[in-house]
Short mmCIF file of C-alpha atoms and ligand atoms in Angstrom, two decimals:
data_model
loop_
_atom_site.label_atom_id
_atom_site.label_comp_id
_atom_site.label_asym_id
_atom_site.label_seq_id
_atom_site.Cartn_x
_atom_site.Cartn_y
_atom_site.Cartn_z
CA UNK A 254 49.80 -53.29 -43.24
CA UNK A 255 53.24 -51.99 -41.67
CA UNK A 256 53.16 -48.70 -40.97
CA UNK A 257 55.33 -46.54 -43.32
CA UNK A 258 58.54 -45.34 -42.05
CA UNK A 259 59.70 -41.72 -41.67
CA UNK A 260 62.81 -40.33 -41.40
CA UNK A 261 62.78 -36.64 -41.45
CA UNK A 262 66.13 -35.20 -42.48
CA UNK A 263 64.91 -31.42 -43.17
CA UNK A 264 66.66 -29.87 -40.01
CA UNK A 265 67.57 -26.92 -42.27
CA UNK A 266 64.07 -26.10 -43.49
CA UNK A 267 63.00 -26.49 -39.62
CA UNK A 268 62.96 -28.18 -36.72
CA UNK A 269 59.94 -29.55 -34.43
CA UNK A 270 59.74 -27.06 -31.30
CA UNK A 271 61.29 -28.71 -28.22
CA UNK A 272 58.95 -30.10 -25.58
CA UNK A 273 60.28 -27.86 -23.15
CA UNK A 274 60.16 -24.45 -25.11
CA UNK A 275 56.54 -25.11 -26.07
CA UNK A 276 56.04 -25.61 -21.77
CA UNK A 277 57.75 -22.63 -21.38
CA UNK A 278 55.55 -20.43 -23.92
CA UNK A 279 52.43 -21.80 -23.15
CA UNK A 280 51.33 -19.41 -19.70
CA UNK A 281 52.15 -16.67 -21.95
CA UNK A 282 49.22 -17.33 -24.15
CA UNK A 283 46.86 -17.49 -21.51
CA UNK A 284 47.67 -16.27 -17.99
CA UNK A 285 50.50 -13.82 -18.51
CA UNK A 286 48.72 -12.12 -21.70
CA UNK A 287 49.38 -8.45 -21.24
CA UNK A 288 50.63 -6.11 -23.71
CA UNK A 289 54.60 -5.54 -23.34
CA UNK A 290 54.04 -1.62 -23.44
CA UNK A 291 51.08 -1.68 -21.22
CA UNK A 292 51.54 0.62 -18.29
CA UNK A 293 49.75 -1.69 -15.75
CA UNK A 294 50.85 -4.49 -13.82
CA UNK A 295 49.30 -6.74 -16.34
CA UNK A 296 51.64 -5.68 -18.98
CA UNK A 297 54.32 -5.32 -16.88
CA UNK A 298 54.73 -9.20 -16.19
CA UNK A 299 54.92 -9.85 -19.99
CA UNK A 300 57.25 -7.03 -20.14
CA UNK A 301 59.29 -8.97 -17.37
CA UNK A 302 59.33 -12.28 -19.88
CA UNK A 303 60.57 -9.97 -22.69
CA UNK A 304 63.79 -8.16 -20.80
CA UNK A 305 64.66 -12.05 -18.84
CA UNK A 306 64.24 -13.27 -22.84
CA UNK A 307 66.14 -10.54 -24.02
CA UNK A 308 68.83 -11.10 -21.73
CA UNK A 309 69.23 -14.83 -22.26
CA UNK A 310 70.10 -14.61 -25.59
CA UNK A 311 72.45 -11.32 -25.22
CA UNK A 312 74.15 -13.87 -22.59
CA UNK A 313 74.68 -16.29 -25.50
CA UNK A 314 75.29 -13.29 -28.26
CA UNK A 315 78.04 -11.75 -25.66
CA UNK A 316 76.33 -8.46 -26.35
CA UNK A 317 74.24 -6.09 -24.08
CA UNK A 318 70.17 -6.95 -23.85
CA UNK A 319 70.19 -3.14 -25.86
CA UNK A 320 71.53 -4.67 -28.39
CA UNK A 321 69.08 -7.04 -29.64
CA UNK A 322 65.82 -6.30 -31.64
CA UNK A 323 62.75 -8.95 -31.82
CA UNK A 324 61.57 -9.91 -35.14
CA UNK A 325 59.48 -11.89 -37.22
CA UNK A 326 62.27 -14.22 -37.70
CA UNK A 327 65.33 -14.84 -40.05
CA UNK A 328 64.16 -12.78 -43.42
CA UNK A 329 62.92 -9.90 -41.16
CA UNK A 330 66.25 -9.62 -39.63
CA UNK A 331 67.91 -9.70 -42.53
CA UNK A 332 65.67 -7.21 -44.42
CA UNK A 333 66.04 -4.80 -41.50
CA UNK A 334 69.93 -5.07 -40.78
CA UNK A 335 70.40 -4.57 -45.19
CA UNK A 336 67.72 -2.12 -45.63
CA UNK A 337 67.85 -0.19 -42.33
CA UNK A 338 72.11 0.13 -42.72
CA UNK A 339 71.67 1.57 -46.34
CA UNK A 340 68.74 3.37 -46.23
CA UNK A 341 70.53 5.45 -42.95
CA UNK A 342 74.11 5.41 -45.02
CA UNK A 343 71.64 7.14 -48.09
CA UNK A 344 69.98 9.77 -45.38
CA UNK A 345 73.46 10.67 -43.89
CA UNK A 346 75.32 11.04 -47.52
CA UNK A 347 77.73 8.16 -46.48
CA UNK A 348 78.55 5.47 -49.33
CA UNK A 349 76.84 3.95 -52.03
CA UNK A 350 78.18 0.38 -52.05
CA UNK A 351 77.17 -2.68 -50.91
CA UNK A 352 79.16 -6.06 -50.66
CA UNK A 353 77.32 -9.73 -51.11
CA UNK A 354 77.64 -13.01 -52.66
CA UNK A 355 75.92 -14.96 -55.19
CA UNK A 356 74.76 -17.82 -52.66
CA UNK A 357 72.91 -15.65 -50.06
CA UNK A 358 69.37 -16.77 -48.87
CA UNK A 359 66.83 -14.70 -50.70
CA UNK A 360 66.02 -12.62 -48.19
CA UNK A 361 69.27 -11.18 -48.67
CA UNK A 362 69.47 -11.61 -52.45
CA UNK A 363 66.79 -10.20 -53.32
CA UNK A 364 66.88 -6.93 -50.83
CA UNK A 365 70.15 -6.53 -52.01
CA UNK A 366 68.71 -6.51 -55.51
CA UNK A 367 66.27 -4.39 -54.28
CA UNK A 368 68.62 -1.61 -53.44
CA UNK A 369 70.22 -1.65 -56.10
CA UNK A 370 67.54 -1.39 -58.73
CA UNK A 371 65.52 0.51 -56.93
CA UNK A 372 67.45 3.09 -55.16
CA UNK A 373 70.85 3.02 -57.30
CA UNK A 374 73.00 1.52 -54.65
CA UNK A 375 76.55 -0.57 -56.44
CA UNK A 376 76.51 -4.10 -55.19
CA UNK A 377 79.65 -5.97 -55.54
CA UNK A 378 78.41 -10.29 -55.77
CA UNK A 379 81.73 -11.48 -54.87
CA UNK A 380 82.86 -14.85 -56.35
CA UNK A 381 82.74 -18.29 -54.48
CA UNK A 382 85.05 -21.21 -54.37
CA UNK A 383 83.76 -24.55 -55.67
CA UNK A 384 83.02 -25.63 -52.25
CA UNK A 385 81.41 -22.34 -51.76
CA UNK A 386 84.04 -20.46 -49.55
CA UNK A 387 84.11 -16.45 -50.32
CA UNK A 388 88.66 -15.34 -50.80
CA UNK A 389 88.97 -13.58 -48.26
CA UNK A 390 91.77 -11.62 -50.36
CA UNK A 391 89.28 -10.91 -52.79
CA UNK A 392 86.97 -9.26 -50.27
CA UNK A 393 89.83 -7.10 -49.11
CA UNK A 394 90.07 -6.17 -52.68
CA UNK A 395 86.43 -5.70 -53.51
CA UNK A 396 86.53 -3.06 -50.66
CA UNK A 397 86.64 0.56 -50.60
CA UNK A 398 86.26 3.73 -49.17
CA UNK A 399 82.32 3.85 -50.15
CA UNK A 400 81.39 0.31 -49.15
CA UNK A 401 78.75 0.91 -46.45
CA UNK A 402 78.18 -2.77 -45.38
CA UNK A 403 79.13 -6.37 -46.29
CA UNK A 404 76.85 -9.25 -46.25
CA UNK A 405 77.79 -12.50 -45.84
CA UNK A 406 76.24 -15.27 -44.27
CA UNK A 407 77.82 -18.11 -41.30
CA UNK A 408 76.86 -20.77 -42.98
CA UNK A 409 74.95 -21.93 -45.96
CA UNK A 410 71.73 -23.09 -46.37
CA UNK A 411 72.44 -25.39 -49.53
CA UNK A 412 75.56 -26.98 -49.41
CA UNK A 413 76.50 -26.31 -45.81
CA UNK A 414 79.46 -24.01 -46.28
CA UNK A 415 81.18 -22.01 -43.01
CA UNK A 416 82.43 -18.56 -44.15
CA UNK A 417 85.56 -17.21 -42.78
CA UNK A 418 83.93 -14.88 -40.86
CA UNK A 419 86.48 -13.10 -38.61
CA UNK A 420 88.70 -12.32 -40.89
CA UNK A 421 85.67 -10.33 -43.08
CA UNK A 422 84.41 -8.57 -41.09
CA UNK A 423 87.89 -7.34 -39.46
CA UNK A 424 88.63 -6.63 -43.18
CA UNK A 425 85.03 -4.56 -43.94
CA UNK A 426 86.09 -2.57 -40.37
CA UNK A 427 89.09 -1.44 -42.21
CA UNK A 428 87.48 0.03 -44.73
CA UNK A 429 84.68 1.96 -42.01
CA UNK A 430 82.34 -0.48 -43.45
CA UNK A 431 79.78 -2.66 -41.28
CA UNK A 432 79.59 -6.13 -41.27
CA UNK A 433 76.29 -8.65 -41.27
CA UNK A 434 75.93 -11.77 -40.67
CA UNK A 435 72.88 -13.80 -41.57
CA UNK A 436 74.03 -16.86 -38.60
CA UNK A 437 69.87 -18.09 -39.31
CA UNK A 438 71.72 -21.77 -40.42
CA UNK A 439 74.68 -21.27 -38.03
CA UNK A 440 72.37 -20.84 -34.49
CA UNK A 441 72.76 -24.00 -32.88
CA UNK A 442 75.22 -25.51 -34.25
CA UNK A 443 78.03 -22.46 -33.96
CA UNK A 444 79.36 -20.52 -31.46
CA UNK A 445 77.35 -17.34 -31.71
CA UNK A 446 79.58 -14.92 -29.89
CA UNK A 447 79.59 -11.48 -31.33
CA UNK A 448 82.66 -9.85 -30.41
CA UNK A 449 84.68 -13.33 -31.46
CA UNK A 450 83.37 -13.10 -34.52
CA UNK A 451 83.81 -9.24 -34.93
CA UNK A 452 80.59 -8.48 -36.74
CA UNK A 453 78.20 -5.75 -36.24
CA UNK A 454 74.82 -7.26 -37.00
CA UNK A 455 73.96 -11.35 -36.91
CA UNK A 456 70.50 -12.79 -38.15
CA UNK A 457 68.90 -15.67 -36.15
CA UNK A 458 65.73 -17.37 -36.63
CA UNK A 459 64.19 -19.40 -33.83
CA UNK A 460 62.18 -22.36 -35.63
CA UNK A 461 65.79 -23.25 -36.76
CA UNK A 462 67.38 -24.55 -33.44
CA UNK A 463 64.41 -26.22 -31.95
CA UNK A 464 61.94 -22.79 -30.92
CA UNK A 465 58.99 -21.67 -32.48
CA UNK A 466 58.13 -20.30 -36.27
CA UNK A 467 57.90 -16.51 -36.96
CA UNK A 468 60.19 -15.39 -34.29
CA UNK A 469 63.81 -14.33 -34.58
CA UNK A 470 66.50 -11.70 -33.85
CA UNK A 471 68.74 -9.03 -34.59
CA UNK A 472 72.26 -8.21 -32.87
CA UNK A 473 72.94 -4.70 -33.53
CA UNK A 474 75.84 -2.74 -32.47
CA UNK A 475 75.56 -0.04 -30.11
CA UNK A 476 75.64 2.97 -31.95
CA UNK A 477 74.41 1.68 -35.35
CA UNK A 478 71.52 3.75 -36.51
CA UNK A 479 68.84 1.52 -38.27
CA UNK A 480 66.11 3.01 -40.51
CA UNK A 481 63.46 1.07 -39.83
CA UNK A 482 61.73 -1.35 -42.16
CA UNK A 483 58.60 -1.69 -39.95
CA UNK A 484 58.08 1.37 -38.80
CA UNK A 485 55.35 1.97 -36.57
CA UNK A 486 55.80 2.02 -32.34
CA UNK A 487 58.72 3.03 -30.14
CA UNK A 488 59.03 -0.73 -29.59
CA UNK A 489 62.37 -2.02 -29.84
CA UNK A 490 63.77 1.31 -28.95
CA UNK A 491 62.68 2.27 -32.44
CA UNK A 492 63.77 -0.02 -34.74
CA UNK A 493 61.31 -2.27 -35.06
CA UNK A 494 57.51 -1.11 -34.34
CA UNK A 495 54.72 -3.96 -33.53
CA UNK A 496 53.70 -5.71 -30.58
CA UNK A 497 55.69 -7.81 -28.39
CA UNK A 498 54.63 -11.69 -29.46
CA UNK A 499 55.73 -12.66 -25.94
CA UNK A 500 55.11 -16.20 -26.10
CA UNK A 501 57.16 -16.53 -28.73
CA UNK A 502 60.26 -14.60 -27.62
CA UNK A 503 60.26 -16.33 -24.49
CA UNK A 504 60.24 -19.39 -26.85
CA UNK A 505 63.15 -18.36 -28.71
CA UNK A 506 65.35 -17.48 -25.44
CA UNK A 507 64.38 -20.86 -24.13
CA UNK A 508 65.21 -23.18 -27.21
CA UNK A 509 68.36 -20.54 -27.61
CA UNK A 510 69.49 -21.46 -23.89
CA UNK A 511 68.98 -24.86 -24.27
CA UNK A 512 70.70 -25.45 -27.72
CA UNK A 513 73.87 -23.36 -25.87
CA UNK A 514 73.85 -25.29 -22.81
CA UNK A 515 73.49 -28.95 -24.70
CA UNK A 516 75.86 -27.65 -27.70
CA UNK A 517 78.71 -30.01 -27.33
CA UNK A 518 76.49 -32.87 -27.30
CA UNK A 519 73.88 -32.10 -30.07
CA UNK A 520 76.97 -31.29 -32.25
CA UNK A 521 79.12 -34.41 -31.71
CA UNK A 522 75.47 -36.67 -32.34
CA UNK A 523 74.95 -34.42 -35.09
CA UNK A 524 78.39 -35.16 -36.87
CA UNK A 525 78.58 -38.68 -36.24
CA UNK A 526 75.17 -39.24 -38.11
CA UNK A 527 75.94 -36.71 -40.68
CA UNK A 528 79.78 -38.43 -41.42
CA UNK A 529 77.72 -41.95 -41.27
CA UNK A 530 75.08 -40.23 -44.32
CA UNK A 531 78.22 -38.81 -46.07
CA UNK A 532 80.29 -42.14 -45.89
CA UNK A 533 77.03 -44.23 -46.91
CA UNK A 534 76.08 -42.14 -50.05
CA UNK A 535 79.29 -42.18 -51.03
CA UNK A 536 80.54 -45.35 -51.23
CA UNK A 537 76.61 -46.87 -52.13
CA UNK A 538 75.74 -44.70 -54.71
CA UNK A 539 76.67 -44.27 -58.10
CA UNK A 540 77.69 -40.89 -59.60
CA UNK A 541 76.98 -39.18 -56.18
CA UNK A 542 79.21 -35.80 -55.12
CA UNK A 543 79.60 -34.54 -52.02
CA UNK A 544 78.74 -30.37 -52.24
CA UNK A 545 79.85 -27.45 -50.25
CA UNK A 546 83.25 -27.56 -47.61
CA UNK A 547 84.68 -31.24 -46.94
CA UNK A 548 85.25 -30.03 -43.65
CA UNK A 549 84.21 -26.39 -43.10
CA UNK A 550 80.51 -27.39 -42.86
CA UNK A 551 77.89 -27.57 -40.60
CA UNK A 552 77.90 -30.36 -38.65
CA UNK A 553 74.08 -31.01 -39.09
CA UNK A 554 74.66 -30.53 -42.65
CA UNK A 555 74.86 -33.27 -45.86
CA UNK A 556 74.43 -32.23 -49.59
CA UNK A 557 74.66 -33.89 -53.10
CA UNK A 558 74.73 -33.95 -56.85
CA UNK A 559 73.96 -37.15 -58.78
CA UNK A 560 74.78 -37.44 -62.40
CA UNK A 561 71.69 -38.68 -64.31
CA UNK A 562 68.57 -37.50 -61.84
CA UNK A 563 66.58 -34.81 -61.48
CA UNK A 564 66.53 -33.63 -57.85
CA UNK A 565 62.79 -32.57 -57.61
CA UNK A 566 61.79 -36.53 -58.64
CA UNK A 567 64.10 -38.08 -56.16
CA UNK A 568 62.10 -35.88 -53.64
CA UNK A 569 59.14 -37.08 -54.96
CA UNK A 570 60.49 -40.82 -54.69
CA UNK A 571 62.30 -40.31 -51.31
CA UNK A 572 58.87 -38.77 -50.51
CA UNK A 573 57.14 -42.26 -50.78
CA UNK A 574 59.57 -43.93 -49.44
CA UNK A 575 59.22 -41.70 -46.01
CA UNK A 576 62.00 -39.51 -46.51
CA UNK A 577 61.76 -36.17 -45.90
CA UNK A 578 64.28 -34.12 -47.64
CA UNK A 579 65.33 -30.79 -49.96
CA UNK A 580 66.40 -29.87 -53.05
CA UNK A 581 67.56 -26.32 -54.23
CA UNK A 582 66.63 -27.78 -58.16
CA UNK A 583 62.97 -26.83 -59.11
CA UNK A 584 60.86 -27.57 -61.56
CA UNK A 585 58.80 -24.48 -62.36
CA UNK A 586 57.93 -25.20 -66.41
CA UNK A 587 58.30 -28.81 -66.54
CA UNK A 588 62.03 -28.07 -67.13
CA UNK A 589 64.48 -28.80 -64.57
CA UNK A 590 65.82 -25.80 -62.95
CA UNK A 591 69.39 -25.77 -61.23
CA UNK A 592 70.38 -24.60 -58.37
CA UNK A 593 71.52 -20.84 -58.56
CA UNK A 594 74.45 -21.51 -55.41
CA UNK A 595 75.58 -24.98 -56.88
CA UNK A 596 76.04 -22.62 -60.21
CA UNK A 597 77.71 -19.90 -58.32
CA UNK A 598 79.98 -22.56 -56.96
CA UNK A 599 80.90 -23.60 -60.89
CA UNK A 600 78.89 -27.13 -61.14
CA UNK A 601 77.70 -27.67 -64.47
CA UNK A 602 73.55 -27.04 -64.91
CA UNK A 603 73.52 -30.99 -66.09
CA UNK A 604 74.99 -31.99 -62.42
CA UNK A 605 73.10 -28.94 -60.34
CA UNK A 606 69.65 -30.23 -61.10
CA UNK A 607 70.64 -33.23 -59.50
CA UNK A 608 70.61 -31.57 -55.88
CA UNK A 609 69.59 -33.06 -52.74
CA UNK A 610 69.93 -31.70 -49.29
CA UNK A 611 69.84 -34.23 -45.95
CA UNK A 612 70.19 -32.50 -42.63
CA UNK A 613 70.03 -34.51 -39.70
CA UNK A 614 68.80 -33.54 -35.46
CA UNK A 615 68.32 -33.97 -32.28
CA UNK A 616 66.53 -37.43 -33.00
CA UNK A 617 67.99 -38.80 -36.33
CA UNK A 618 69.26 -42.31 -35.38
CA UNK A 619 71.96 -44.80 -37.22
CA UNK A 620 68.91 -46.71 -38.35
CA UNK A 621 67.62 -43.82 -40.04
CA UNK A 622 70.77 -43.00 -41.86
CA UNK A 623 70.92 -46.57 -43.02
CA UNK A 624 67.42 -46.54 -44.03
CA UNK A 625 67.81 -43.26 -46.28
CA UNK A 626 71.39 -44.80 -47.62
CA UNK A 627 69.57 -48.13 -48.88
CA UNK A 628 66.65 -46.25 -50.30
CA UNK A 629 68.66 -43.65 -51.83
CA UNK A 630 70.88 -46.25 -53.57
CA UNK A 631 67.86 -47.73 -54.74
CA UNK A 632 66.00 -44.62 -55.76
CA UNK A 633 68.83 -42.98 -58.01
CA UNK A 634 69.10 -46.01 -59.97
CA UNK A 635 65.02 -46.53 -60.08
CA UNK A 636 65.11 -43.28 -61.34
CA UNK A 637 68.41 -43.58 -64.03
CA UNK A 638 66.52 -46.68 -65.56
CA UNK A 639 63.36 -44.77 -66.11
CA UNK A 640 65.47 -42.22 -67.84
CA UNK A 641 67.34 -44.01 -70.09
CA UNK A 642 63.63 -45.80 -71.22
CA UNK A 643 62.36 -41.80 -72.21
N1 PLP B 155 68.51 -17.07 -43.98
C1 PLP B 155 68.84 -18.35 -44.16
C2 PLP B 155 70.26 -18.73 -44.37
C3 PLP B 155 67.84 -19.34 -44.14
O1 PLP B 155 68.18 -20.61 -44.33
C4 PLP B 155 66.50 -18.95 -43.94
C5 PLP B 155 65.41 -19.95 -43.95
O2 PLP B 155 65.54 -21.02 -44.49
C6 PLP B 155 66.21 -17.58 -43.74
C7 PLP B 155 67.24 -16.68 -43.77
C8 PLP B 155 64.81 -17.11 -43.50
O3 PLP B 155 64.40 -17.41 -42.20
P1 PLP B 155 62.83 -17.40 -41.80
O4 PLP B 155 62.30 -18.70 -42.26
O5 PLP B 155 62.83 -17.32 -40.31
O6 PLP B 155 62.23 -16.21 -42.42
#
């Protein structure tokens, strides 16, 4: 029997943990396994890995090593930097009202929800574009004088989409208001440099550039008070109580360094195999659209509609064909769902519960592209044939 093929094109949901970064956590399971607040010389060493880690990625971040707070990864940061801003704004009497949009991971979302409901805070879901790009003139409008903080993410999960960030968060400073970024799909692909883009807190998550899983970081201003959501220890100067995990900070810095130092080449192989999937599926299959920015995207980063097909069976097909990919469509009652962003961004629910994301890496080759173009091409119209016998 020939062994099945697979072609993993996930990137976005995560990435397998470099070689390298898992060499460079491993003596800090076992020989360097002190506490980070330990007072002896035991602790002291992992304490050592934690400030070099720290200052690796403030090196990348073009921040101070202060600045940066150790989490669980990409939804703790962003819970902390929403939460922590507004519940501080609410304990100081400063403003009431928050700024989002509709097509922000759910970590976001749904805090954002959260404080609202909950705690009576005025949220402001801004509208998208059809390729899923916030107006920046109607952020400067949807500002004002009680807006505590905006949040708006790099780049989007679904459909790939690079926000104008700059220009927000210059806006949001106008208005006294602070600026987050959740940069969890932009690390590793983007430049990351905080005081280019002008923000005052960015989300990263490790396991998406190549580190390990339940790790990530905060970039916080100097100066910004943060209630904490984990309260607990001094650790983290406060703002984020728990023990150190040391092996997998040291992971994050490392996979951080090397996705910086290797950027330029990761991103051009990246393109060229995502512009080879984009090219394929559009001129091979039927009824296929191209979602999120033509150009403003990630360059990792390919998503679709297809007219006719549900987008949780072509997983399933893809699936046993050896293709791992996503889809943002579920299928919770038997009933197609569609995608909440590709609504936000105006598709019809008949077209967004055809959704399918492919996100290429490090070791995605031509062959595989070809591969997933063929079987795609074959798969959609497997699949439109079986729906037009129901
Ligand atoms: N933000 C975005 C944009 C994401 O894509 C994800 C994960 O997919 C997260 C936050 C959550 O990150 P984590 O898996 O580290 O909690």
């Amino acid at each position: 029997m020939v062994a099945q093929r697979t072609v993993y094109l996930d990137h976005s949901a995560t990435t397998p943990t470099d070689p390298r970064v898992v060499e460079a956590m491993l003596p800090y399971f076992s020989e360097v396994y002190g506490n980070g607040s330990s007072a002896h010389s035991v602790g002291r060493k992992a304490e050592q890995a934690i400030d070099d880690a720290r200052e690796t990625i403030a090196r990348i971040f073009n921040c101070n090593p202060t600045e940066i707070v150790f989490t669980s990864g990409g939804t703790e940061s962003d819970n902390l930097a929403v939460r922590g801003a507004a519940w501080t704004a609410r304990q100081l009497g400063l403003g009431h009202h928050l700024i989002t949009t509709p097509i922000e991971h759910s970590a976001i979302g749904n805090t954002i929800d959260q404080l609202a409901d909950v705690m009576g805070f005025e949220r402001t879901v801004l509208p998208v574009s059809r390729a899923g790009m916030v107006d920046v003139e109607e952020f400067a409008a949807a500002c004002r004088n009680e807006t505590v903080f905006a949040s708006i993410m790099y780049a989007n999960n679904e459909v790939g989409t690079i926000e104008p960030i700059p220009q927000l968060a210059a806006l949001a400073h106008e208005h006294n208001a602070l600026f987050h970024t959740d940069a969890v799909q932009a690390a590793g692909q983007l430049m990351l440099d905080v005081q280019a883009l002008g923000i005052d807190m960015l989300s990263v998550s490790a396991h998406k550039f190549y580190g390990p899983k339940g790790v990530g970081a905060l970039f916080v201003r100097e100066g910004i008070d943060l209630t904490p959501s984990q309260s607990g220890g001094s650790h983290e100067d406060g703002r984020r109580g728990g023990t150190h995990n040391t092996p997998g900070i040291v992971g994050m810095a490392k996979a951080l360094e090397l996705a910086y130092d290797e950027l330029e080449t990761r991103t051009a192989h990246y393109q060229t195999m995502r512009d080879r999937l984009i090219d394929g599926v559009l001129s091979k299959v039927s009824g296929a659209h191209l979602t999120g920015h033509p150009e403003q995207r990630l360059p990792a980063h390919a998503s679709f509609v297809f007219e006719e097909v549900e987008g949780t069976m072509l997983l399933m097909h893809l699936d046993l064909k050896g293709v791992a990919a996503s889809s943002a469509s579920a299928c919770k009652t038997g009933n197609p769902e569609p995608s909440s962003v590709l609504l936000a961004l105006g598709f019809p629910p008949e077209l967004a519960i055809g959704s399918l994301r492919l996100t290429v890496g490090r070791m995605t080759t031509e062959a595989d592209i070809d591969y997933t173009v063929e079987t795609l091409a074959e798969t959609v119209e497997k699949l439109r044939r079986l729906r037009a016998m129901m």
